[in-house]
Short mmCIF file of C-alpha atoms in Angstrom, two decimals:
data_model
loop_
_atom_site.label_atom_id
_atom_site.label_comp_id
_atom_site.label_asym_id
_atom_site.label_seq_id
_atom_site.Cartn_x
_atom_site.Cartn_y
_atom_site.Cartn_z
CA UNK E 256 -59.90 -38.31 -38.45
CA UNK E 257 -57.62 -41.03 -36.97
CA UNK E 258 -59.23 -43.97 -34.98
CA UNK E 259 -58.47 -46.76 -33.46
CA UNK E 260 -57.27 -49.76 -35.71
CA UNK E 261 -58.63 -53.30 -35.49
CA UNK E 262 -55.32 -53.96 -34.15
CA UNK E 263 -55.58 -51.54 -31.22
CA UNK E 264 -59.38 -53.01 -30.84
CA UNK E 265 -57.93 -56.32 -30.51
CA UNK E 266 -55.60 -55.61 -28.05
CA UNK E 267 -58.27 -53.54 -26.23
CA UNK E 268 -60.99 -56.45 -25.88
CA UNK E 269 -58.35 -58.95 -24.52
CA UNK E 270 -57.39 -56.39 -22.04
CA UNK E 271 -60.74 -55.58 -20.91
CA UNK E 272 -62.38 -59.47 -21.55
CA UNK E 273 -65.44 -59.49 -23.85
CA UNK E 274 -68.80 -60.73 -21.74
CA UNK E 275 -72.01 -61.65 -22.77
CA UNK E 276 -74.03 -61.41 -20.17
CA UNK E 277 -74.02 -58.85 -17.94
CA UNK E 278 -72.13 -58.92 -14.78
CA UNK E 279 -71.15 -56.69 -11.84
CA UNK E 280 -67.23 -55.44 -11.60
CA UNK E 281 -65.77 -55.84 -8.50
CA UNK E 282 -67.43 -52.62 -7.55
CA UNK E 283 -70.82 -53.69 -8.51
CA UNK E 284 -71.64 -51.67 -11.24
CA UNK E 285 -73.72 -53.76 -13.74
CA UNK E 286 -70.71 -54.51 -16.94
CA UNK E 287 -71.86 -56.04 -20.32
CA UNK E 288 -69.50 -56.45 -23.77
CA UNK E 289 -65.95 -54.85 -23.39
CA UNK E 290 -66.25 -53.38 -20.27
CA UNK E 291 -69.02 -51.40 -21.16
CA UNK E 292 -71.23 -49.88 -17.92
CA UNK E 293 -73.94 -46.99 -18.16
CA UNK E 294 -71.76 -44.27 -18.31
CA UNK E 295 -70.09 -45.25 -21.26
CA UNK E 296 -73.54 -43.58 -22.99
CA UNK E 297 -74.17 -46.30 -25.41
CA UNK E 298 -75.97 -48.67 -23.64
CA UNK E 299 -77.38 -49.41 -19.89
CA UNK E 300 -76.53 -52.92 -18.64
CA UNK E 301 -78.83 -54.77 -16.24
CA UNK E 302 -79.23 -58.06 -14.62
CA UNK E 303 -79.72 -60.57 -17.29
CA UNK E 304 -79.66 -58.66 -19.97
CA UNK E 305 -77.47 -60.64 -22.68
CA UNK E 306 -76.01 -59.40 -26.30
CA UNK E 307 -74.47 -61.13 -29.20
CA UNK E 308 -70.87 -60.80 -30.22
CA UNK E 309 -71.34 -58.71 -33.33
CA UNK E 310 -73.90 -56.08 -30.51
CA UNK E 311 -70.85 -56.23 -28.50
CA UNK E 312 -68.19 -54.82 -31.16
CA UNK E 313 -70.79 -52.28 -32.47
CA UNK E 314 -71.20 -51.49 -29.08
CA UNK E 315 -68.00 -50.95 -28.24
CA UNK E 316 -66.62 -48.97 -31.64
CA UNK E 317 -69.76 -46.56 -30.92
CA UNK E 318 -68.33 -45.89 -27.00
CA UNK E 319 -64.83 -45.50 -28.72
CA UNK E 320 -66.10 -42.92 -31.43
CA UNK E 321 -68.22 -40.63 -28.95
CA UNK E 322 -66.45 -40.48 -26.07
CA UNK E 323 -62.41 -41.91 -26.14
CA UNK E 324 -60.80 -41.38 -29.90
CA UNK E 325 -61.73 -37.43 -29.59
CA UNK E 326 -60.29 -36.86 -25.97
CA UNK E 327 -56.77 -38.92 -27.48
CA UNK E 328 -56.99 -36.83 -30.70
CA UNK E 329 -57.17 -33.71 -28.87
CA UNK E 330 -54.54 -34.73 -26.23
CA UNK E 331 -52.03 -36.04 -28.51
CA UNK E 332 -52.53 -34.63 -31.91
CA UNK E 333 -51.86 -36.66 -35.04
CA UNK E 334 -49.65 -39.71 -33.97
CA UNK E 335 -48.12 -42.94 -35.28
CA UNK E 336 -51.18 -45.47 -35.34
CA UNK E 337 -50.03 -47.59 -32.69
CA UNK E 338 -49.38 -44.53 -30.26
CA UNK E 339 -53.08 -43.81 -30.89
CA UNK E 340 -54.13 -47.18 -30.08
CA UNK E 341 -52.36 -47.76 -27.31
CA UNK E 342 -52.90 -44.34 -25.75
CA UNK E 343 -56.99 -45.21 -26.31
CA UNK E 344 -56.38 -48.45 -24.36
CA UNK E 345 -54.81 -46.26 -21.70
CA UNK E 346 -57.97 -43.62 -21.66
CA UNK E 347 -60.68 -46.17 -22.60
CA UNK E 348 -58.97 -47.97 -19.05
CA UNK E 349 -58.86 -44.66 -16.69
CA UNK E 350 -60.56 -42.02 -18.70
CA UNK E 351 -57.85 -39.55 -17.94
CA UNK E 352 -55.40 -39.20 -21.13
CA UNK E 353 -56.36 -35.14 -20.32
CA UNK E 354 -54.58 -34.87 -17.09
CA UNK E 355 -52.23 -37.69 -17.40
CA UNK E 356 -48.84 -36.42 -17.18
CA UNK E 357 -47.23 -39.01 -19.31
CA UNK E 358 -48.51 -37.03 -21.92
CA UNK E 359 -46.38 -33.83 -21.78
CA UNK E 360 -43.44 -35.96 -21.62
CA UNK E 361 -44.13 -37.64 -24.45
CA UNK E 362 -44.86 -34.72 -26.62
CA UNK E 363 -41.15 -33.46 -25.32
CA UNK E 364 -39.69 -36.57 -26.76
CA UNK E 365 -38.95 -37.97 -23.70
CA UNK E 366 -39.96 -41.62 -23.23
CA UNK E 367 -38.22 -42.73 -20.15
CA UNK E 368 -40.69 -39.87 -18.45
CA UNK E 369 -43.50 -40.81 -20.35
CA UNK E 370 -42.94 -44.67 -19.03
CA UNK E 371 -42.52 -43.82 -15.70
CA UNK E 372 -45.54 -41.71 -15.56
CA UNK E 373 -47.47 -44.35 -17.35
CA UNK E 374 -46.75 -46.81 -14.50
CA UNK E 375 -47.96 -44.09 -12.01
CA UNK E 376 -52.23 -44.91 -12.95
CA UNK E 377 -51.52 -48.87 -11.95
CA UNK E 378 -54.33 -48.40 -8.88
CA UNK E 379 -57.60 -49.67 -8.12
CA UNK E 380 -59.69 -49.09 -4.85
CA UNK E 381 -57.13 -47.28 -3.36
CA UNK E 382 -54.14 -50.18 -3.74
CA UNK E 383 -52.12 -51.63 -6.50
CA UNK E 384 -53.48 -54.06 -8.95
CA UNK E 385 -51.59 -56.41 -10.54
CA UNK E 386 -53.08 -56.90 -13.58
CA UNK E 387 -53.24 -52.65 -14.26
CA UNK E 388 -49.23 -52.82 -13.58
CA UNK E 389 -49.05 -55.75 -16.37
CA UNK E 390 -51.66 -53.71 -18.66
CA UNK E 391 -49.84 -50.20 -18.24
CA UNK E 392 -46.55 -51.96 -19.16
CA UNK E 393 -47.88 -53.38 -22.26
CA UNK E 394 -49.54 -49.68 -23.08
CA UNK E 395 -46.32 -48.23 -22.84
CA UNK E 396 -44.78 -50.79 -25.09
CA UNK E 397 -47.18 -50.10 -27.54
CA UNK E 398 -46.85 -46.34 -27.65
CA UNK E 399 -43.34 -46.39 -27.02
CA UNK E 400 -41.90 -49.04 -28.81
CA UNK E 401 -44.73 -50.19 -31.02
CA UNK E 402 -44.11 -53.55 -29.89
CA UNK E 403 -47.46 -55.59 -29.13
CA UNK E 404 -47.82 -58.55 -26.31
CA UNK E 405 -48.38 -62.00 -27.99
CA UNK E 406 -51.46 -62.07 -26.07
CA UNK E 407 -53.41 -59.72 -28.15
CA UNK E 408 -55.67 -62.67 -29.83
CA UNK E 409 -56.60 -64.39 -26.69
CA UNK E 410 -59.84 -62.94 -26.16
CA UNK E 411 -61.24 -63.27 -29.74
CA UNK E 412 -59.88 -66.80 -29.08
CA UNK E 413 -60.25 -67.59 -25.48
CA UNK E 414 -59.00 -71.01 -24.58
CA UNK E 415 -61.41 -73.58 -24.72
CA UNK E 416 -61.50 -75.74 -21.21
CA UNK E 417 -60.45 -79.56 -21.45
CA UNK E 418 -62.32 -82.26 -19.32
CA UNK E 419 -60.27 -81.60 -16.52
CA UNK E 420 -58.90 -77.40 -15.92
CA UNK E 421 -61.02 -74.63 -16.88
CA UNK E 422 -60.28 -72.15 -19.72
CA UNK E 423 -58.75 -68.77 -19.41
CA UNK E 424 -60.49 -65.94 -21.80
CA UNK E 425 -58.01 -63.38 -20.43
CA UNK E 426 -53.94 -63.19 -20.14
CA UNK E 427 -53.21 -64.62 -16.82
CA UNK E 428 -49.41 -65.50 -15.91
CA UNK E 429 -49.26 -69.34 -13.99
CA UNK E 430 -48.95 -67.32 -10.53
CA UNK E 431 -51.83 -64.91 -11.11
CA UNK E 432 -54.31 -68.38 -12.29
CA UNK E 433 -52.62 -69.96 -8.58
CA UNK E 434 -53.97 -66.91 -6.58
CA UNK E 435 -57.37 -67.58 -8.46
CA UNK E 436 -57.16 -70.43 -7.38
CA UNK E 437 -56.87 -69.66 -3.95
CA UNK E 438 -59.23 -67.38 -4.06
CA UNK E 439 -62.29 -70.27 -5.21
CA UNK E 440 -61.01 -72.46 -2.50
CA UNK E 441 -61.13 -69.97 0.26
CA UNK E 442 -64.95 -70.16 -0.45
CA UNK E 443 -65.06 -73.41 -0.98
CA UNK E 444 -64.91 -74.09 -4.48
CA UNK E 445 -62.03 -76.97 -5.03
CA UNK E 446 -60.04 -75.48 -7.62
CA UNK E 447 -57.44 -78.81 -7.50
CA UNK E 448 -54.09 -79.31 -6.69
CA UNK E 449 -52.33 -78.48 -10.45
CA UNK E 450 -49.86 -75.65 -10.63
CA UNK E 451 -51.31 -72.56 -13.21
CA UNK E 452 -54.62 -74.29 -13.58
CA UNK E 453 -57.99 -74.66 -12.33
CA UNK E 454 -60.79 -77.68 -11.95
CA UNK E 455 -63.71 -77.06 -14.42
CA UNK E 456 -66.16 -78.04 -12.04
CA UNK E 457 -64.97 -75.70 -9.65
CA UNK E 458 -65.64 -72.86 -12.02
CA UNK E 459 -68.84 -74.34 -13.51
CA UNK E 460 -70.46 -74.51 -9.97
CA UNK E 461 -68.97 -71.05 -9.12
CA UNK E 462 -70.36 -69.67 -12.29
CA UNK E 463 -73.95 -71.22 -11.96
CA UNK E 464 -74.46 -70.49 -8.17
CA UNK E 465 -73.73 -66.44 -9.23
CA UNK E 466 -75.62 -66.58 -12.21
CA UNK E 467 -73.00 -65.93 -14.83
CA UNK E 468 -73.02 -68.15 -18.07
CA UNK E 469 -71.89 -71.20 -17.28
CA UNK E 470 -68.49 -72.24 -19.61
CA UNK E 471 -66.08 -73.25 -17.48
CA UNK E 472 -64.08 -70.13 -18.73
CA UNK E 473 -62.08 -68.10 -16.45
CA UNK E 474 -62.82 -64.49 -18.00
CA UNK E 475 -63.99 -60.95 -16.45
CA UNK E 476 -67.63 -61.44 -15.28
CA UNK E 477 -65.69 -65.02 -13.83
CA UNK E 478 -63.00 -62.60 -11.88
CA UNK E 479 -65.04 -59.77 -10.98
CA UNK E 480 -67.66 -61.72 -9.32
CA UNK E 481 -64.94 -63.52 -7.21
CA UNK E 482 -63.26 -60.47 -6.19
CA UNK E 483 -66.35 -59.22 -4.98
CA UNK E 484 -67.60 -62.12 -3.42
CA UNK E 485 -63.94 -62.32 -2.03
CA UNK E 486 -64.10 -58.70 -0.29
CA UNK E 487 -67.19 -58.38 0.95
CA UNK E 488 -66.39 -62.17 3.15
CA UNK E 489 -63.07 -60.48 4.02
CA UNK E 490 -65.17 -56.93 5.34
CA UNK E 491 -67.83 -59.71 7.17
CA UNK E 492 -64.82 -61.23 8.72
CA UNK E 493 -63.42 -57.83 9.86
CA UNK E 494 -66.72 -57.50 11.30
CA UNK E 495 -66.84 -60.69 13.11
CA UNK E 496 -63.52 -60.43 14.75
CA UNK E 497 -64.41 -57.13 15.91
CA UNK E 498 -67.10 -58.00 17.56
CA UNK E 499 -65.31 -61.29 19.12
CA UNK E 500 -63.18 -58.94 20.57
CA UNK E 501 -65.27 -57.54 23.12
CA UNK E 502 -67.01 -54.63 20.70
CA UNK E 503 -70.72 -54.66 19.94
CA UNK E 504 -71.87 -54.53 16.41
CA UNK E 505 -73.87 -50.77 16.03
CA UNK E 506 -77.34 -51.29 17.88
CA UNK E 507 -76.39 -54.08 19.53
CA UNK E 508 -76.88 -56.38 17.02
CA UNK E 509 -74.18 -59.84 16.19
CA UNK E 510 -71.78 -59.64 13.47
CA UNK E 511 -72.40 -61.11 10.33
CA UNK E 512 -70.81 -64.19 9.54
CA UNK E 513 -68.30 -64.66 5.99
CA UNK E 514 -71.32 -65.92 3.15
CA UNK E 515 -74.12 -64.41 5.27
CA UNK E 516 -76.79 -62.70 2.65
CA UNK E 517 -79.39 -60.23 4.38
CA UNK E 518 -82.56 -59.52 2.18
CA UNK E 519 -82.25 -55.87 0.81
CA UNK E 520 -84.58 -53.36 2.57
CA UNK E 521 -85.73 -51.89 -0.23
CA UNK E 522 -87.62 -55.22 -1.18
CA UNK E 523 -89.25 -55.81 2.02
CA UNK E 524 -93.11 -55.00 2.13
CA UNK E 525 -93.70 -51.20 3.25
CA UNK E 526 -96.44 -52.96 6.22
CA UNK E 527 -93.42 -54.89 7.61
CA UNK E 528 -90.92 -52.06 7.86
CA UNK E 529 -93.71 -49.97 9.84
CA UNK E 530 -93.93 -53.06 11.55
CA UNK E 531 -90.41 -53.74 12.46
CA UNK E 532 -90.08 -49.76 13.12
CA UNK E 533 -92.93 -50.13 15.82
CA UNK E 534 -91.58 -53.00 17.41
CA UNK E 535 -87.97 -51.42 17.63
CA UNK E 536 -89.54 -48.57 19.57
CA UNK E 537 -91.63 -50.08 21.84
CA UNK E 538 -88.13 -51.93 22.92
CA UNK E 539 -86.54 -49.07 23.29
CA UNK E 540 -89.44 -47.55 25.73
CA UNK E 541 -89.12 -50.30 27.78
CA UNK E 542 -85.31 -50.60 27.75
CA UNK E 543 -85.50 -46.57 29.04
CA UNK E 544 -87.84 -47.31 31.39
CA UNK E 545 -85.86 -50.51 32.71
CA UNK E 546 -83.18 -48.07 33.16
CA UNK E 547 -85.11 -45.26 34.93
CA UNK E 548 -86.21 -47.78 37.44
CA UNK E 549 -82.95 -49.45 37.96
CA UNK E 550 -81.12 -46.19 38.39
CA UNK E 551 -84.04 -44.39 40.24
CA UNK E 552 -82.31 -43.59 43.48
CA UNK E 553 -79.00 -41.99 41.42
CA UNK E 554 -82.00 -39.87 39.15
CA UNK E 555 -83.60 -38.46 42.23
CA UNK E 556 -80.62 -37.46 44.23
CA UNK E 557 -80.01 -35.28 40.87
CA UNK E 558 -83.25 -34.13 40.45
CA UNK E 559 -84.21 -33.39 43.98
CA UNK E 560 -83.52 -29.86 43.89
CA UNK E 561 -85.34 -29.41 40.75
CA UNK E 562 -88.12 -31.16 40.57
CA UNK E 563 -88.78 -32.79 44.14
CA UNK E 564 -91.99 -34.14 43.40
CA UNK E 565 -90.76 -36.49 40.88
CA UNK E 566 -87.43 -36.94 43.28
CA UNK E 567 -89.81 -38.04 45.83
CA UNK E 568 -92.13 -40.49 43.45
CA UNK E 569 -89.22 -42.30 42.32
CA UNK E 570 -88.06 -42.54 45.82
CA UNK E 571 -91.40 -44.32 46.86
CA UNK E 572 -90.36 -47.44 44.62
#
């Protein structure tokens, strides 16, 4: 049965970025080795659970063999090796070589189609990512032309950080390392003034405050963690200048500010939630009964024909 060849693997890990520890994607779903989450069915990651390199490569040939080398061998037939290994890249990366509609074209012999079609799955969250439009260009050059990015070693490899700039574990162009960049320094991590790199203190203290192994290498538990940290200031912010605008938060309560961290409910003590439950609704009895009293005269004048004993107690007030 055709499989994937250490070449394809190669390419595959620098692509996805070969971690460690375990970390949470942009998403937050806990991520350990190459890319590998819970549903990948060969292993369940969770927070600070670590592996070595060699668990990380048997980990992810045993994801490859169960689940992504039969769904490309029944999609595609028997191919030239590097169309199977870069058309496992492309399903190991969406999980969708059995709908994809490059496919078809391909098997008609007609590559132009099949390239524009493989530049149609270049989304994430809704929008379109950079780094998937790089990545689905360099699949298509594989299974096209056979023709392989010089980047394919960088992750076995991954550049080793100098006294001064961090190191880079994953192919980054200059101007995708500059918007890193401005990402750390938007929350306040000083990522320097050098064009295409990065200070390795900023990413030191950025890795050690979110628990990540500390390296001073820029790699995918490094990136993910940003992003996320990244959107959820940018959805507090939203938040904030709603409510600056004249809107109360739901229940009345204040926006929360960009970096704000509220403790998860589910760890609170079941005694203090009653607690806080029974306090809430004794504020809202008195808030209703504030407003019954303030607006007594309007309820009575309704209610007079109704019920004109009550009409007439709240008109005794």
């Amino acid at each position: 049965m055709q499989s994937i060849s250490p070449k394809g693997i190669e390419y595959l890990e620098s692509a996805e970025g070969v971690v460690l520890k375990a970390y949470r994607d942009p998403v937050g779903i806990w991520t350990i080795g190459g890319g590998l989450t819970a549903a990948s069915g060969v292993v369940t990651p969770r927070a600070g659970m670590v592996i070595t390199r060699k668990e990380a490569s048997r980990l992810l040939a045993l994801a490859l063999k169960r689940n992504y080398e039969p769904r490309v061998r029944k999609a595609l037939g028997r191919v030239a090796q590097h169309v199977f290994d870069g058309s496992t890249s492309f399903d190991y990366n969406t999980g969708a070589i059995h709908r994809a509609s490059w496919v078809k074209a391909f098997r008609n012999n007609n590559p132009a189609k099949a390239r524009a079609k493989i530049m149609l799955w270049v989304k994430g969250g809704g929008r379109v990512l950079p780094g998937l439009k790089r990545r689905r260009r360099e699949e298509a050059d594989i299974i096209l032309l056979n023709k392989w990015p010089a980047h394919i070693s960088i992750a076995r490899n991954p550049a080793k950080p100098n006294v001064a700039f961090a190191g880079v574990a994953i192919a980054l162009t200059p101007g995708e390392i500059d918007k890193i960049a401005e990402g750390f320094r938007s929350i306040g991590y000083d990522p320097g003034t050098t064009p295409g790199r990065i200070s390795l203190i900023a990413v030191s203290d950025f890795q050690r405050k979110y628990d990540l192994t500390v390296d001073g290498v820029i790699g995918k538990a490094t990136l993910s963690t940003l992003q996320r940290e990244l959107d959820a200031r940018k959805s507090a912010k939203k938040g904030a200048g709603g409510a600056a605008g004249g809107a109360v938060a739901a229940g009345g309560g204040q926006a929360v500010s960009p970096g704000t961290s509220l403790p998860d409910p589910t760890t609170l003590d079941p005694a203090l939630l009653k607690w806080i439950g029974a306090v809430g609704g004794a504020i809202a009895g008195v808030y209703l009964l504030y407003l019954a009293w303030h607006y007594r005269d309007m309820i009575a004048a309704r209610i007079a024909n109704h019920l004109p004993r009550t009409a007439k107690f709240l008109r005794s007030f």
